C-alpha cells in the first residue's frame, strides 16, 4: 500500500503540474475560452458517461443541484476561466507554482472567515508563498515571460479555487459518487462559460491543429480526470500525507515547462520554489501538530 501511495502521488504531481504547459501549447492555436470550454465538455461527458452509463450511479437530487451549480461556478467557471486567461500572460512554470499555493490560501480563508484561530504560522506561510511566486516571476517579467496583471489574475483564480474547496468540504453530499460530482460540476462550469466564449469568439484566431487538439485532450483526460481521481484516492488513504504531494507540483511544473516550452530556469526560480515549498511546509507542520 505504501509503494502504491508513493507511485500514485508522483503520478498525480506530474499530471497536475503539466496543465500549465498543456494550456500554453493550446494558446498557440486558439483563444483561451475555446480551450477551456472544449476541455470541460469533453471531460464531463466522459465522466458522466462512465458514472451513469457504466457504474449506474444515481443522479443528483434536490439541493444537490444547487450545490453543484455553486461549486461548478467557483471551481470551474471562475477558477479555470481566470487561469486560462492568466496563462496568456505568464510562463507555464509560474502557473504551476501558483497552483501549489492553494493549501495556504485555504488555510488563510478558513482562519479569516470561518472562525478558526489565526496564528503567526498562517500569516508567515501565506506571505512566503505569495512572495515566492513573485520572486520566481521576477526574471520572467524582465524577459516578457510574465506580466504583473497576469500574476494578479492567477492569484485571483487560486482564490476562487480555494473558496470552492472550502465550500465543497462544508456541504453534505450524502452518497453522491465523487465521479458524478466531478462530472456535473465540470459540465455546469463549462455551460456558465459558454456566453463568454460566444461573446469573445473570433474564428480567425482558432485553428484546430495538433497543438489545440492535443492540449484539449491532455487537459480533459490526464488532468481533469486522471489527476483528480488520483487526488481523490490519495485523500481517502491519508488526507494529511496526500497534501504533501502538492509540494512537488512547482518542481515538476518548472521542469516540464523548461523541457517542452524552453522556459528559463535560474537562481530566482530556485529561490521562488523554495519559498513556496517552505510556506507549504510551515502550514503542514501546523496541521501535523494539531493532529498529534
C-alpha atoms as an extended CHARMM CRD file, in Angstrom:
* protein
*
       292  EXT
         1         1  UNK       CA              0.0000000000        0.0000000000        0.0000000000  PROA      1               0.0000000000
         2         2  UNK       CA              2.8460000000        2.3790000000        0.8460000000  PROA      2               0.0000000000
         3         3  UNK       CA              4.5310000000        1.8150000000       -2.5360000000  PROA      3               0.0000000000
         4         4  UNK       CA              1.2050000000        2.3070000000       -4.3160000000  PROA      4               0.0000000000
         5         5  UNK       CA              0.6400000000        5.5460000000       -2.3780000000  PROA      5               0.0000000000
         6         6  UNK       CA              4.0570000000        6.8290000000       -3.4650000000  PROA      6               0.0000000000
         7         7  UNK       CA              3.5990000000        5.9590000000       -7.1380000000  PROA      7               0.0000000000
         8         8  UNK       CA              0.1010000000        7.4250000000       -7.3530000000  PROA      8               0.0000000000
         9         9  UNK       CA              1.3250000000       10.5320000000       -5.5390000000  PROA      9               0.0000000000
        10        10  UNK       CA              4.1220000000       11.0380000000       -8.0610000000  PROA      10              0.0000000000
        11        11  UNK       CA              1.7400000000       10.4450000000      -10.9830000000  PROA      11              0.0000000000
        12        12  UNK       CA             -0.6840000000       12.9840000000       -9.5220000000  PROA      12              0.0000000000
        13        13  UNK       CA              2.0170000000       15.6410000000       -9.0950000000  PROA      13              0.0000000000
        14        14  UNK       CA              3.2860000000       15.1670000000      -12.6690000000  PROA      14              0.0000000000
        15        15  UNK       CA             -0.1660000000       15.2080000000      -14.2760000000  PROA      15              0.0000000000
        16        16  UNK       CA             -1.4670000000       18.1140000000      -12.1910000000  PROA      16              0.0000000000
        17        17  UNK       CA              1.6160000000       20.2620000000      -12.8380000000  PROA      17              0.0000000000
        18        18  UNK       CA              1.5120000000       19.5210000000      -16.5900000000  PROA      18              0.0000000000
        19        19  UNK       CA             -1.7040000000       21.5260000000      -17.0180000000  PROA      19              0.0000000000
        20        20  UNK       CA              0.1480000000       24.8440000000      -17.3730000000  PROA      20              0.0000000000
        21        21  UNK       CA              2.3840000000       23.6650000000      -20.2150000000  PROA      21              0.0000000000
        22        22  UNK       CA             -0.5470000000       21.9650000000      -21.9660000000  PROA      22              0.0000000000
        23        23  UNK       CA             -2.5390000000       25.1990000000      -21.7750000000  PROA      23              0.0000000000
        24        24  UNK       CA              0.3640000000       27.1980000000      -23.2080000000  PROA      24              0.0000000000
        25        25  UNK       CA              0.5510000000       24.8130000000      -26.1780000000  PROA      25              0.0000000000
        26        26  UNK       CA             -3.1440000000       25.2220000000      -26.8580000000  PROA      26              0.0000000000
        27        27  UNK       CA             -2.9220000000       29.0170000000      -26.6700000000  PROA      27              0.0000000000
        28        28  UNK       CA             -0.5870000000       28.9540000000      -29.6780000000  PROA      28              0.0000000000
        29        29  UNK       CA             -3.5530000000       27.8650000000      -31.8070000000  PROA      29              0.0000000000
        30        30  UNK       CA             -6.7290000000       29.0700000000      -30.1010000000  PROA      30              0.0000000000
        31        31  UNK       CA             -8.3930000000       31.5800000000      -27.8330000000  PROA      31              0.0000000000
        32        32  UNK       CA             -8.3940000000       30.7440000000      -24.1160000000  PROA      32              0.0000000000
        33        33  UNK       CA            -12.1140000000       30.0650000000      -23.7200000000  PROA      33              0.0000000000
        34        34  UNK       CA            -12.1560000000       27.7710000000      -26.7620000000  PROA      34              0.0000000000
        35        35  UNK       CA             -9.6070000000       25.5880000000      -24.9540000000  PROA      35              0.0000000000
        36        36  UNK       CA            -11.3850000000       25.7920000000      -21.6120000000  PROA      36              0.0000000000
        37        37  UNK       CA            -14.9320000000       25.0510000000      -22.7730000000  PROA      37              0.0000000000
        38        38  UNK       CA            -13.8000000000       22.2370000000      -25.1050000000  PROA      38              0.0000000000
        39        39  UNK       CA            -11.8650000000       20.6630000000      -22.2530000000  PROA      39              0.0000000000
        40        40  UNK       CA            -14.7700000000       20.8860000000      -19.8280000000  PROA      40              0.0000000000
        41        41  UNK       CA            -17.3330000000       19.3600000000      -22.1730000000  PROA      41              0.0000000000
        42        42  UNK       CA            -15.0560000000       16.5040000000      -23.2360000000  PROA      42              0.0000000000
        43        43  UNK       CA            -14.0860000000       15.6510000000      -19.6510000000  PROA      43              0.0000000000
        44        44  UNK       CA            -17.6200000000       15.9630000000      -18.2620000000  PROA      44              0.0000000000
        45        45  UNK       CA            -19.2350000000       13.8290000000      -20.9890000000  PROA      45              0.0000000000
        46        46  UNK       CA            -16.7000000000       11.0750000000      -20.3720000000  PROA      46              0.0000000000
        47        47  UNK       CA            -17.0670000000       11.1950000000      -16.5810000000  PROA      47              0.0000000000
        48        48  UNK       CA            -20.8640000000       11.2960000000      -16.6450000000  PROA      48              0.0000000000
        49        49  UNK       CA            -20.9740000000        8.5320000000      -19.2470000000  PROA      49              0.0000000000
        50        50  UNK       CA            -18.8880000000        6.2750000000      -17.0270000000  PROA      50              0.0000000000
        51        51  UNK       CA            -20.6590000000        7.2980000000      -13.8100000000  PROA      51              0.0000000000
        52        52  UNK       CA            -24.2550000000        6.9600000000      -15.0030000000  PROA      52              0.0000000000
        53        53  UNK       CA            -23.8690000000        4.6940000000      -18.0230000000  PROA      53              0.0000000000
        54        54  UNK       CA            -21.2990000000        2.1670000000      -16.8020000000  PROA      54              0.0000000000
        55        55  UNK       CA            -21.4560000000        2.2620000000      -12.9930000000  PROA      55              0.0000000000
        56        56  UNK       CA            -25.1760000000        3.1750000000      -12.8780000000  PROA      56              0.0000000000
        57        57  UNK       CA            -24.6500000000        5.7830000000      -10.1540000000  PROA      57              0.0000000000
        58        58  UNK       CA            -27.6590000000        7.8840000000       -9.1950000000  PROA      58              0.0000000000
        59        59  UNK       CA            -28.3670000000       11.4000000000      -10.4720000000  PROA      59              0.0000000000
        60        60  UNK       CA            -28.1340000000       14.4170000000       -8.1550000000  PROA      60              0.0000000000
        61        61  UNK       CA            -31.4010000000       15.3580000000       -6.4560000000  PROA      61              0.0000000000
        62        62  UNK       CA            -32.9010000000       18.3650000000       -4.6550000000  PROA      62              0.0000000000
        63        63  UNK       CA            -30.4430000000       20.8300000000       -3.1590000000  PROA      63              0.0000000000
        64        64  UNK       CA            -27.5130000000       18.8220000000       -4.5540000000  PROA      64              0.0000000000
        65        65  UNK       CA            -28.1190000000       20.6240000000       -7.8590000000  PROA      65              0.0000000000
        66        66  UNK       CA            -27.7190000000       23.9920000000       -6.1450000000  PROA      66              0.0000000000
        67        67  UNK       CA            -24.5050000000       22.7850000000       -4.5280000000  PROA      67              0.0000000000
        68        68  UNK       CA            -23.1800000000       21.5580000000       -7.8810000000  PROA      68              0.0000000000
        69        69  UNK       CA            -24.0390000000       24.8870000000       -9.5270000000  PROA      69              0.0000000000
        70        70  UNK       CA            -22.1730000000       26.9040000000       -6.8900000000  PROA      70              0.0000000000
        71        71  UNK       CA            -19.2350000000       24.5080000000       -6.8300000000  PROA      71              0.0000000000
        72        72  UNK       CA            -19.0410000000       24.4300000000      -10.6340000000  PROA      72              0.0000000000
        73        73  UNK       CA            -19.1020000000       28.2240000000      -10.7640000000  PROA      73              0.0000000000
        74        74  UNK       CA            -16.2590000000       28.5670000000       -8.2580000000  PROA      74              0.0000000000
        75        75  UNK       CA            -14.1610000000       25.5390000000       -9.1610000000  PROA      75              0.0000000000
        76        76  UNK       CA            -14.5680000000       25.5570000000      -12.9490000000  PROA      76              0.0000000000
        77        77  UNK       CA            -16.0280000000       28.7560000000      -14.4230000000  PROA      77              0.0000000000
        78        78  UNK       CA            -14.1880000000       31.3440000000      -12.3240000000  PROA      78              0.0000000000
        79        79  UNK       CA            -11.0990000000       29.3840000000      -11.2980000000  PROA      79              0.0000000000
        80        80  UNK       CA            -10.1800000000       27.7830000000      -14.6180000000  PROA      80              0.0000000000
        81        81  UNK       CA            -11.6760000000       30.6320000000      -16.6550000000  PROA      81              0.0000000000
        82        82  UNK       CA             -9.2970000000       33.0920000000      -14.9830000000  PROA      82              0.0000000000
        83        83  UNK       CA             -6.4850000000       30.5250000000      -15.0340000000  PROA      83              0.0000000000
        84        84  UNK       CA             -6.5710000000       30.1120000000      -18.7980000000  PROA      84              0.0000000000
        85        85  UNK       CA             -6.6100000000       33.9130000000      -19.1720000000  PROA      85              0.0000000000
        86        86  UNK       CA             -3.6030000000       34.2170000000      -16.8660000000  PROA      86              0.0000000000
        87        87  UNK       CA             -1.6880000000       31.6610000000      -18.9280000000  PROA      87              0.0000000000
        88        88  UNK       CA             -1.7530000000       34.1160000000      -21.8310000000  PROA      88              0.0000000000
        89        89  UNK       CA              0.3590000000       36.4720000000      -19.7470000000  PROA      89              0.0000000000
        90        90  UNK       CA              2.6150000000       34.2680000000      -17.6110000000  PROA      90              0.0000000000
        91        91  UNK       CA              5.0240000000       31.3850000000      -18.0380000000  PROA      91              0.0000000000
        92        92  UNK       CA              3.8170000000       27.8320000000      -17.5270000000  PROA      92              0.0000000000
        93        93  UNK       CA              6.1790000000       27.3770000000      -14.5800000000  PROA      93              0.0000000000
        94        94  UNK       CA              4.6000000000       30.3110000000      -12.7580000000  PROA      94              0.0000000000
        95        95  UNK       CA              1.1860000000       28.7720000000      -13.3570000000  PROA      95              0.0000000000
        96        96  UNK       CA              2.1560000000       25.5400000000      -11.6380000000  PROA      96              0.0000000000
        97        97  UNK       CA              3.8530000000       27.4560000000       -8.8330000000  PROA      97              0.0000000000
        98        98  UNK       CA              0.6740000000       29.4500000000       -8.2140000000  PROA      98              0.0000000000
        99        99  UNK       CA             -1.3850000000       26.2590000000       -8.0790000000  PROA      99              0.0000000000
       100       100  UNK       CA              0.7360000000       24.9810000000       -5.2060000000  PROA      100             0.0000000000
       101       101  UNK       CA             -0.2670000000       27.9360000000       -3.0110000000  PROA      101             0.0000000000
       102       102  UNK       CA             -3.8510000000       26.6590000000       -2.7130000000  PROA      102             0.0000000000
       103       103  UNK       CA             -3.3860000000       24.8190000000        0.6130000000  PROA      103             0.0000000000
       104       104  UNK       CA             -2.1120000000       28.0070000000        2.2240000000  PROA      104             0.0000000000
       105       105  UNK       CA             -4.9370000000       30.1070000000        0.7810000000  PROA      105             0.0000000000
       106       106  UNK       CA             -7.4870000000       27.5910000000        2.0040000000  PROA      106             0.0000000000
       107       107  UNK       CA             -5.9870000000       27.7020000000        5.4820000000  PROA      107             0.0000000000
       108       108  UNK       CA             -5.9220000000       31.5060000000        5.4880000000  PROA      108             0.0000000000
       109       109  UNK       CA             -9.5410000000       31.8350000000        4.2850000000  PROA      109             0.0000000000
       110       110  UNK       CA            -10.6910000000       29.3510000000        6.9060000000  PROA      110             0.0000000000
       111       111  UNK       CA             -8.9100000000       31.4010000000        9.5450000000  PROA      111             0.0000000000
       112       112  UNK       CA            -10.2510000000       34.7280000000        8.3190000000  PROA      112             0.0000000000
       113       113  UNK       CA            -13.8910000000       33.8740000000        7.5960000000  PROA      113             0.0000000000
       114       114  UNK       CA            -14.7540000000       30.6170000000        9.3430000000  PROA      114             0.0000000000
       115       115  UNK       CA            -13.7250000000       31.4810000000       12.8730000000  PROA      115             0.0000000000
       116       116  UNK       CA            -10.6030000000       29.3630000000       13.0280000000  PROA      116             0.0000000000
       117       117  UNK       CA             -7.7810000000       30.7650000000       15.1390000000  PROA      117             0.0000000000
       118       118  UNK       CA             -5.2700000000       32.8970000000       13.2300000000  PROA      118             0.0000000000
       119       119  UNK       CA             -1.6750000000       32.0550000000       14.0250000000  PROA      119             0.0000000000
       120       120  UNK       CA              1.6860000000       33.5060000000       13.1280000000  PROA      120             0.0000000000
       121       121  UNK       CA              2.3340000000       30.3860000000       11.0350000000  PROA      121             0.0000000000
       122       122  UNK       CA             -0.7770000000       31.1050000000        8.9430000000  PROA      122             0.0000000000
       123       123  UNK       CA              0.4680000000       34.5770000000        8.1080000000  PROA      123             0.0000000000
       124       124  UNK       CA              4.1080000000       33.5970000000        7.5390000000  PROA      124             0.0000000000
       125       125  UNK       CA              3.1950000000       30.6910000000        5.2550000000  PROA      125             0.0000000000
       126       126  UNK       CA              0.8550000000       32.8520000000        3.1610000000  PROA      126             0.0000000000
       127       127  UNK       CA              3.4300000000       35.6420000000        2.8050000000  PROA      127             0.0000000000
       128       128  UNK       CA              6.1760000000       33.1580000000        1.9170000000  PROA      128             0.0000000000
       129       129  UNK       CA              4.0980000000       31.5260000000       -0.7960000000  PROA      129             0.0000000000
       130       130  UNK       CA              2.9300000000       34.8100000000       -2.3260000000  PROA      130             0.0000000000
       131       131  UNK       CA              6.4550000000       36.2220000000       -2.2120000000  PROA      131             0.0000000000
       132       132  UNK       CA              7.8110000000       33.0220000000       -3.7450000000  PROA      132             0.0000000000
       133       133  UNK       CA              5.5280000000       33.3900000000       -6.7680000000  PROA      133             0.0000000000
       134       134  UNK       CA              6.7650000000       36.9360000000       -7.3820000000  PROA      134             0.0000000000
       135       135  UNK       CA             10.4450000000       36.0390000000       -6.7920000000  PROA      135             0.0000000000
       136       136  UNK       CA             10.2570000000       33.1890000000       -9.3110000000  PROA      136             0.0000000000
       137       137  UNK       CA              8.4690000000       35.5150000000      -11.7330000000  PROA      137             0.0000000000
       138       138  UNK       CA             10.9440000000       38.3920000000      -11.3920000000  PROA      138             0.0000000000
       139       139  UNK       CA             13.3490000000       37.4180000000      -14.2170000000  PROA      139             0.0000000000
       140       140  UNK       CA             10.4070000000       36.2710000000      -16.3260000000  PROA      140             0.0000000000
       141       141  UNK       CA              8.8470000000       39.7260000000      -16.0490000000  PROA      141             0.0000000000
       142       142  UNK       CA             12.0120000000       41.2640000000      -17.4900000000  PROA      142             0.0000000000
       143       143  UNK       CA             12.0380000000       38.8120000000      -20.4090000000  PROA      143             0.0000000000
       144       144  UNK       CA              8.3110000000       39.0530000000      -21.2090000000  PROA      144             0.0000000000
       145       145  UNK       CA              7.6110000000       35.5550000000      -19.8710000000  PROA      145             0.0000000000
       146       146  UNK       CA              5.1810000000       37.0230000000      -17.3360000000  PROA      146             0.0000000000
       147       147  UNK       CA              3.2980000000       40.2270000000      -16.5560000000  PROA      147             0.0000000000
       148       148  UNK       CA              2.0960000000       41.7510000000      -13.3240000000  PROA      148             0.0000000000
       149       149  UNK       CA             -1.5470000000       41.6510000000      -14.3760000000  PROA      149             0.0000000000
       150       150  UNK       CA             -1.1150000000       38.0010000000      -15.3740000000  PROA      150             0.0000000000
       151       151  UNK       CA              0.1430000000       37.1210000000      -11.8940000000  PROA      151             0.0000000000
       152       152  UNK       CA             -2.7510000000       39.0140000000      -10.2800000000  PROA      152             0.0000000000
       153       153  UNK       CA             -5.2590000000       37.1420000000      -12.4740000000  PROA      153             0.0000000000
       154       154  UNK       CA             -3.5500000000       33.8740000000      -11.4970000000  PROA      154             0.0000000000
       155       155  UNK       CA             -3.8290000000       34.6750000000       -7.7900000000  PROA      155             0.0000000000
       156       156  UNK       CA             -7.4950000000       35.6270000000       -8.2410000000  PROA      156             0.0000000000
       157       157  UNK       CA             -8.1230000000       32.2450000000       -9.8640000000  PROA      157             0.0000000000
       158       158  UNK       CA             -6.3900000000       30.4780000000       -6.9640000000  PROA      158             0.0000000000
       159       159  UNK       CA             -8.6060000000       32.4030000000       -4.5490000000  PROA      159             0.0000000000
       160       160  UNK       CA            -11.7170000000       31.1520000000       -6.3450000000  PROA      160             0.0000000000
       161       161  UNK       CA            -10.4020000000       27.5730000000       -6.2420000000  PROA      161             0.0000000000
       162       162  UNK       CA             -9.6870000000       27.8500000000       -2.5190000000  PROA      162             0.0000000000
       163       163  UNK       CA            -13.1590000000       29.2120000000       -1.7670000000  PROA      163             0.0000000000
       164       164  UNK       CA            -14.6140000000       26.4040000000       -3.8740000000  PROA      164             0.0000000000
       165       165  UNK       CA            -12.6260000000       23.7810000000       -1.9700000000  PROA      165             0.0000000000
       166       166  UNK       CA            -13.9010000000       25.1160000000        1.3610000000  PROA      166             0.0000000000
       167       167  UNK       CA            -17.4520000000       25.2210000000        0.0280000000  PROA      167             0.0000000000
       168       168  UNK       CA            -17.1900000000       21.6130000000       -1.1870000000  PROA      168             0.0000000000
       169       169  UNK       CA            -15.8580000000       20.4040000000        2.1590000000  PROA      169             0.0000000000
       170       170  UNK       CA            -18.6710000000       22.0980000000        4.1120000000  PROA      170             0.0000000000
       171       171  UNK       CA            -21.5330000000       20.6380000000        2.0760000000  PROA      171             0.0000000000
       172       172  UNK       CA            -23.3700000000       17.3660000000        2.6810000000  PROA      172             0.0000000000
       173       173  UNK       CA            -23.1900000000       15.2840000000       -0.4900000000  PROA      173             0.0000000000
       174       174  UNK       CA            -24.8610000000       12.2310000000        1.0360000000  PROA      174             0.0000000000
       175       175  UNK       CA            -23.9210000000        9.1690000000       -1.0400000000  PROA      175             0.0000000000
       176       176  UNK       CA            -23.3750000000       11.0700000000       -4.3150000000  PROA      176             0.0000000000
       177       177  UNK       CA            -20.4340000000        9.4840000000       -6.1410000000  PROA      177             0.0000000000
       178       178  UNK       CA            -17.2940000000       11.6210000000       -6.4830000000  PROA      178             0.0000000000
       179       179  UNK       CA            -17.0730000000       10.9180000000      -10.2210000000  PROA      179             0.0000000000
       180       180  UNK       CA            -20.6690000000       12.1160000000      -10.5340000000  PROA      180             0.0000000000
       181       181  UNK       CA            -19.8700000000       15.2960000000       -8.5940000000  PROA      181             0.0000000000
       182       182  UNK       CA            -16.7950000000       15.9540000000      -10.6880000000  PROA      182             0.0000000000
       183       183  UNK       CA            -18.6390000000       15.2950000000      -13.9440000000  PROA      183             0.0000000000
       184       184  UNK       CA            -21.6380000000       17.5260000000      -13.2270000000  PROA      184             0.0000000000
       185       185  UNK       CA            -19.6670000000       20.4110000000      -11.7340000000  PROA      185             0.0000000000
       186       186  UNK       CA            -17.3580000000       20.3360000000      -14.7660000000  PROA      186             0.0000000000
       187       187  UNK       CA            -20.2950000000       20.3170000000      -17.1930000000  PROA      187             0.0000000000
       188       188  UNK       CA            -22.1240000000       23.1150000000      -15.3570000000  PROA      188             0.0000000000
       189       189  UNK       CA            -18.9260000000       25.1680000000      -15.1660000000  PROA      189             0.0000000000
       190       190  UNK       CA            -18.4660000000       24.8060000000      -18.9130000000  PROA      190             0.0000000000
       191       191  UNK       CA            -22.0730000000       25.8430000000      -19.5710000000  PROA      191             0.0000000000
       192       192  UNK       CA            -21.6030000000       29.0040000000      -17.4870000000  PROA      192             0.0000000000
       193       193  UNK       CA            -18.6130000000       29.9290000000      -19.6590000000  PROA      193             0.0000000000
       194       194  UNK       CA            -20.4620000000       29.4560000000      -22.9560000000  PROA      194             0.0000000000
       195       195  UNK       CA            -21.8000000000       33.0710000000      -23.0980000000  PROA      195             0.0000000000
       196       196  UNK       CA            -18.2670000000       34.3860000000      -22.5400000000  PROA      196             0.0000000000
       197       197  UNK       CA            -16.9500000000       32.1150000000      -25.2940000000  PROA      197             0.0000000000
       198       198  UNK       CA            -19.6490000000       33.2100000000      -27.7600000000  PROA      198             0.0000000000
       199       199  UNK       CA            -19.1080000000       36.8980000000      -26.9500000000  PROA      199             0.0000000000
       200       200  UNK       CA            -15.3140000000       36.7640000000      -27.3790000000  PROA      200             0.0000000000
       201       201  UNK       CA            -15.0580000000       34.1640000000      -30.1600000000  PROA      201             0.0000000000
       202       202  UNK       CA            -13.0730000000       35.1320000000      -33.2720000000  PROA      202             0.0000000000
       203       203  UNK       CA            -12.9860000000       32.4380000000      -35.9540000000  PROA      203             0.0000000000
       204       204  UNK       CA             -9.6790000000       33.5620000000      -37.4770000000  PROA      204             0.0000000000
       205       205  UNK       CA             -7.8820000000       33.1690000000      -34.1210000000  PROA      205             0.0000000000
       206       206  UNK       CA             -8.6740000000       29.4680000000      -33.7810000000  PROA      206             0.0000000000
       207       207  UNK       CA             -7.0310000000       26.6500000000      -35.6760000000  PROA      207             0.0000000000
       208       208  UNK       CA             -7.8940000000       23.0620000000      -34.7870000000  PROA      208             0.0000000000
       209       209  UNK       CA             -4.3900000000       21.7310000000      -35.3840000000  PROA      209             0.0000000000
       210       210  UNK       CA             -2.4460000000       19.1220000000      -33.4360000000  PROA      210             0.0000000000
       211       211  UNK       CA             -1.4630000000       21.6340000000      -30.7470000000  PROA      211             0.0000000000
       212       212  UNK       CA             -5.0410000000       22.6120000000      -29.9200000000  PROA      212             0.0000000000
       213       213  UNK       CA             -6.4310000000       19.0790000000      -30.1230000000  PROA      213             0.0000000000
       214       214  UNK       CA             -3.5380000000       17.6970000000      -28.1020000000  PROA      214             0.0000000000
       215       215  UNK       CA             -3.9470000000       20.4280000000      -25.4830000000  PROA      215             0.0000000000
       216       216  UNK       CA             -7.6970000000       19.8450000000      -25.0660000000  PROA      216             0.0000000000
       217       217  UNK       CA             -7.3470000000       16.0550000000      -24.9040000000  PROA      217             0.0000000000
       218       218  UNK       CA             -4.4860000000       16.2190000000      -22.4060000000  PROA      218             0.0000000000
       219       219  UNK       CA             -6.2690000000       18.7310000000      -20.1650000000  PROA      219             0.0000000000
       220       220  UNK       CA             -9.5030000000       16.7130000000      -20.2810000000  PROA      220             0.0000000000
       221       221  UNK       CA             -8.1550000000       13.1770000000      -19.7910000000  PROA      221             0.0000000000
       222       222  UNK       CA             -4.8660000000       13.0860000000      -17.8230000000  PROA      222             0.0000000000
       223       223  UNK       CA             -5.5510000000       16.3140000000      -15.8930000000  PROA      223             0.0000000000
       224       224  UNK       CA             -9.3110000000       16.7820000000      -15.3070000000  PROA      224             0.0000000000
       225       225  UNK       CA             -9.9590000000       13.0440000000      -14.9750000000  PROA      225             0.0000000000
       226       226  UNK       CA             -6.6660000000       11.2780000000      -14.2440000000  PROA      226             0.0000000000
       227       227  UNK       CA             -5.0760000000       13.7390000000      -11.8090000000  PROA      227             0.0000000000
       228       228  UNK       CA             -8.3380000000       14.4390000000       -9.9790000000  PROA      228             0.0000000000
       229       229  UNK       CA             -9.1060000000       10.7340000000       -9.4990000000  PROA      229             0.0000000000
       230       230  UNK       CA             -5.5480000000       10.1460000000       -8.2310000000  PROA      230             0.0000000000
       231       231  UNK       CA             -6.0330000000       13.0220000000       -5.8080000000  PROA      231             0.0000000000
       232       232  UNK       CA             -9.3340000000       11.6480000000       -4.5270000000  PROA      232             0.0000000000
       233       233  UNK       CA             -7.7450000000        8.2410000000       -3.9720000000  PROA      233             0.0000000000
       234       234  UNK       CA             -4.8320000000        9.7880000000       -2.0650000000  PROA      234             0.0000000000
       235       235  UNK       CA             -7.2910000000       11.6870000000        0.1300000000  PROA      235             0.0000000000
       236       236  UNK       CA             -9.1610000000        8.5030000000        1.0100000000  PROA      236             0.0000000000
       237       237  UNK       CA             -5.9340000000        6.7820000000        2.0990000000  PROA      237             0.0000000000
       238       238  UNK       CA             -4.3970000000        9.6200000000        4.1370000000  PROA      238             0.0000000000
       239       239  UNK       CA             -5.5900000000       13.2370000000        3.7240000000  PROA      239             0.0000000000
       240       240  UNK       CA             -2.6520000000       14.6840000000        5.6500000000  PROA      240             0.0000000000
       241       241  UNK       CA              0.0400000000       12.8650000000        3.6800000000  PROA      241             0.0000000000
       242       242  UNK       CA             -1.8190000000       13.4390000000        0.4060000000  PROA      242             0.0000000000
       243       243  UNK       CA             -1.3840000000       17.1960000000        0.6550000000  PROA      243             0.0000000000
       244       244  UNK       CA              2.4040000000       16.7720000000        0.7380000000  PROA      244             0.0000000000
       245       245  UNK       CA              2.3210000000       15.7940000000       -2.9340000000  PROA      245             0.0000000000
       246       246  UNK       CA              1.4070000000       19.3900000000       -3.7450000000  PROA      246             0.0000000000
       247       247  UNK       CA              4.9840000000       20.2240000000       -2.7430000000  PROA      247             0.0000000000
       248       248  UNK       CA              6.2210000000       18.5080000000       -5.9110000000  PROA      248             0.0000000000
       249       249  UNK       CA              3.9200000000       20.3890000000       -8.3000000000  PROA      249             0.0000000000
       250       250  UNK       CA              6.1250000000       23.5070000000       -8.6210000000  PROA      250             0.0000000000
       251       251  UNK       CA              9.2050000000       21.3500000000       -9.1700000000  PROA      251             0.0000000000
       252       252  UNK       CA              7.6200000000       19.2180000000      -11.8810000000  PROA      252             0.0000000000
       253       253  UNK       CA              5.8980000000       22.2870000000      -13.3450000000  PROA      253             0.0000000000
       254       254  UNK       CA              9.1410000000       24.1680000000      -13.9570000000  PROA      254             0.0000000000
       255       255  UNK       CA             10.8910000000       21.0360000000      -15.2720000000  PROA      255             0.0000000000
       256       256  UNK       CA              8.0510000000       20.2990000000      -17.7320000000  PROA      256             0.0000000000
       257       257  UNK       CA              7.9200000000       23.9440000000      -18.8480000000  PROA      257             0.0000000000
       258       258  UNK       CA             11.6810000000       24.0290000000      -19.3420000000  PROA      258             0.0000000000
       259       259  UNK       CA             11.7150000000       20.8190000000      -21.4150000000  PROA      259             0.0000000000
       260       260  UNK       CA              8.6060000000       21.4210000000      -23.5240000000  PROA      260             0.0000000000
       261       261  UNK       CA              8.4970000000       25.2100000000      -23.8050000000  PROA      261             0.0000000000
       262       262  UNK       CA             12.1660000000       26.0750000000      -23.1700000000  PROA      262             0.0000000000
       263       263  UNK       CA             11.2890000000       28.4290000000      -20.3480000000  PROA      263             0.0000000000
       264       264  UNK       CA             14.3660000000       29.6700000000      -18.4590000000  PROA      264             0.0000000000
       265       265  UNK       CA             15.4390000000       28.2280000000      -15.1200000000  PROA      265             0.0000000000
       266       266  UNK       CA             17.7200000000       30.1670000000      -12.7910000000  PROA      266             0.0000000000
       267       267  UNK       CA             18.5170000000       31.2030000000       -9.2500000000  PROA      267             0.0000000000
       268       268  UNK       CA             15.2900000000       33.2060000000       -8.9330000000  PROA      268             0.0000000000
       269       269  UNK       CA             13.2920000000       30.1660000000       -9.9940000000  PROA      269             0.0000000000
       270       270  UNK       CA             15.0210000000       28.0450000000       -7.3680000000  PROA      270             0.0000000000
       271       271  UNK       CA             14.5540000000       30.6870000000       -4.6710000000  PROA      271             0.0000000000
       272       272  UNK       CA             10.8650000000       31.1360000000       -5.5320000000  PROA      272             0.0000000000
       273       273  UNK       CA             10.1480000000       27.3980000000       -5.4960000000  PROA      273             0.0000000000
       274       274  UNK       CA             11.9710000000       27.0020000000       -2.1690000000  PROA      274             0.0000000000
       275       275  UNK       CA              9.9350000000       29.8510000000       -0.6370000000  PROA      275             0.0000000000
       276       276  UNK       CA              6.6400000000       28.3040000000       -1.7650000000  PROA      276             0.0000000000
       277       277  UNK       CA              7.6620000000       24.8520000000       -0.5220000000  PROA      277             0.0000000000
       278       278  UNK       CA              8.7690000000       26.4090000000        2.7820000000  PROA      278             0.0000000000
       279       279  UNK       CA              5.4080000000       28.1350000000        3.1400000000  PROA      279             0.0000000000
       280       280  UNK       CA              3.5500000000       24.8970000000        2.4360000000  PROA      280             0.0000000000
       281       281  UNK       CA              5.7750000000       23.0180000000        4.8730000000  PROA      281             0.0000000000
       282       282  UNK       CA              5.0970000000       25.5140000000        7.6670000000  PROA      282             0.0000000000
       283       283  UNK       CA              1.3260000000       25.2690000000        7.3420000000  PROA      283             0.0000000000
       284       284  UNK       CA              1.5560000000       21.4800000000        7.0300000000  PROA      284             0.0000000000
       285       285  UNK       CA              3.6060000000       21.2590000000       10.2010000000  PROA      285             0.0000000000
       286       286  UNK       CA              0.9110000000       23.2480000000       11.9670000000  PROA      286             0.0000000000
       287       287  UNK       CA             -1.7030000000       20.7070000000       10.8620000000  PROA      287             0.0000000000
       288       288  UNK       CA              0.5540000000       17.8680000000       11.9810000000  PROA      288             0.0000000000
       289       289  UNK       CA              0.8940000000       19.3640000000       15.4480000000  PROA      289             0.0000000000
       290       290  UNK       CA             -2.8900000000       19.8170000000       15.7040000000  PROA      290             0.0000000000
       291       291  UNK       CA             -3.4980000000       16.1840000000       14.7900000000  PROA      291             0.0000000000
       292       292  UNK       CA             -0.8710000000       14.7880000000       17.1550000000  PROA      292             0.0000000000
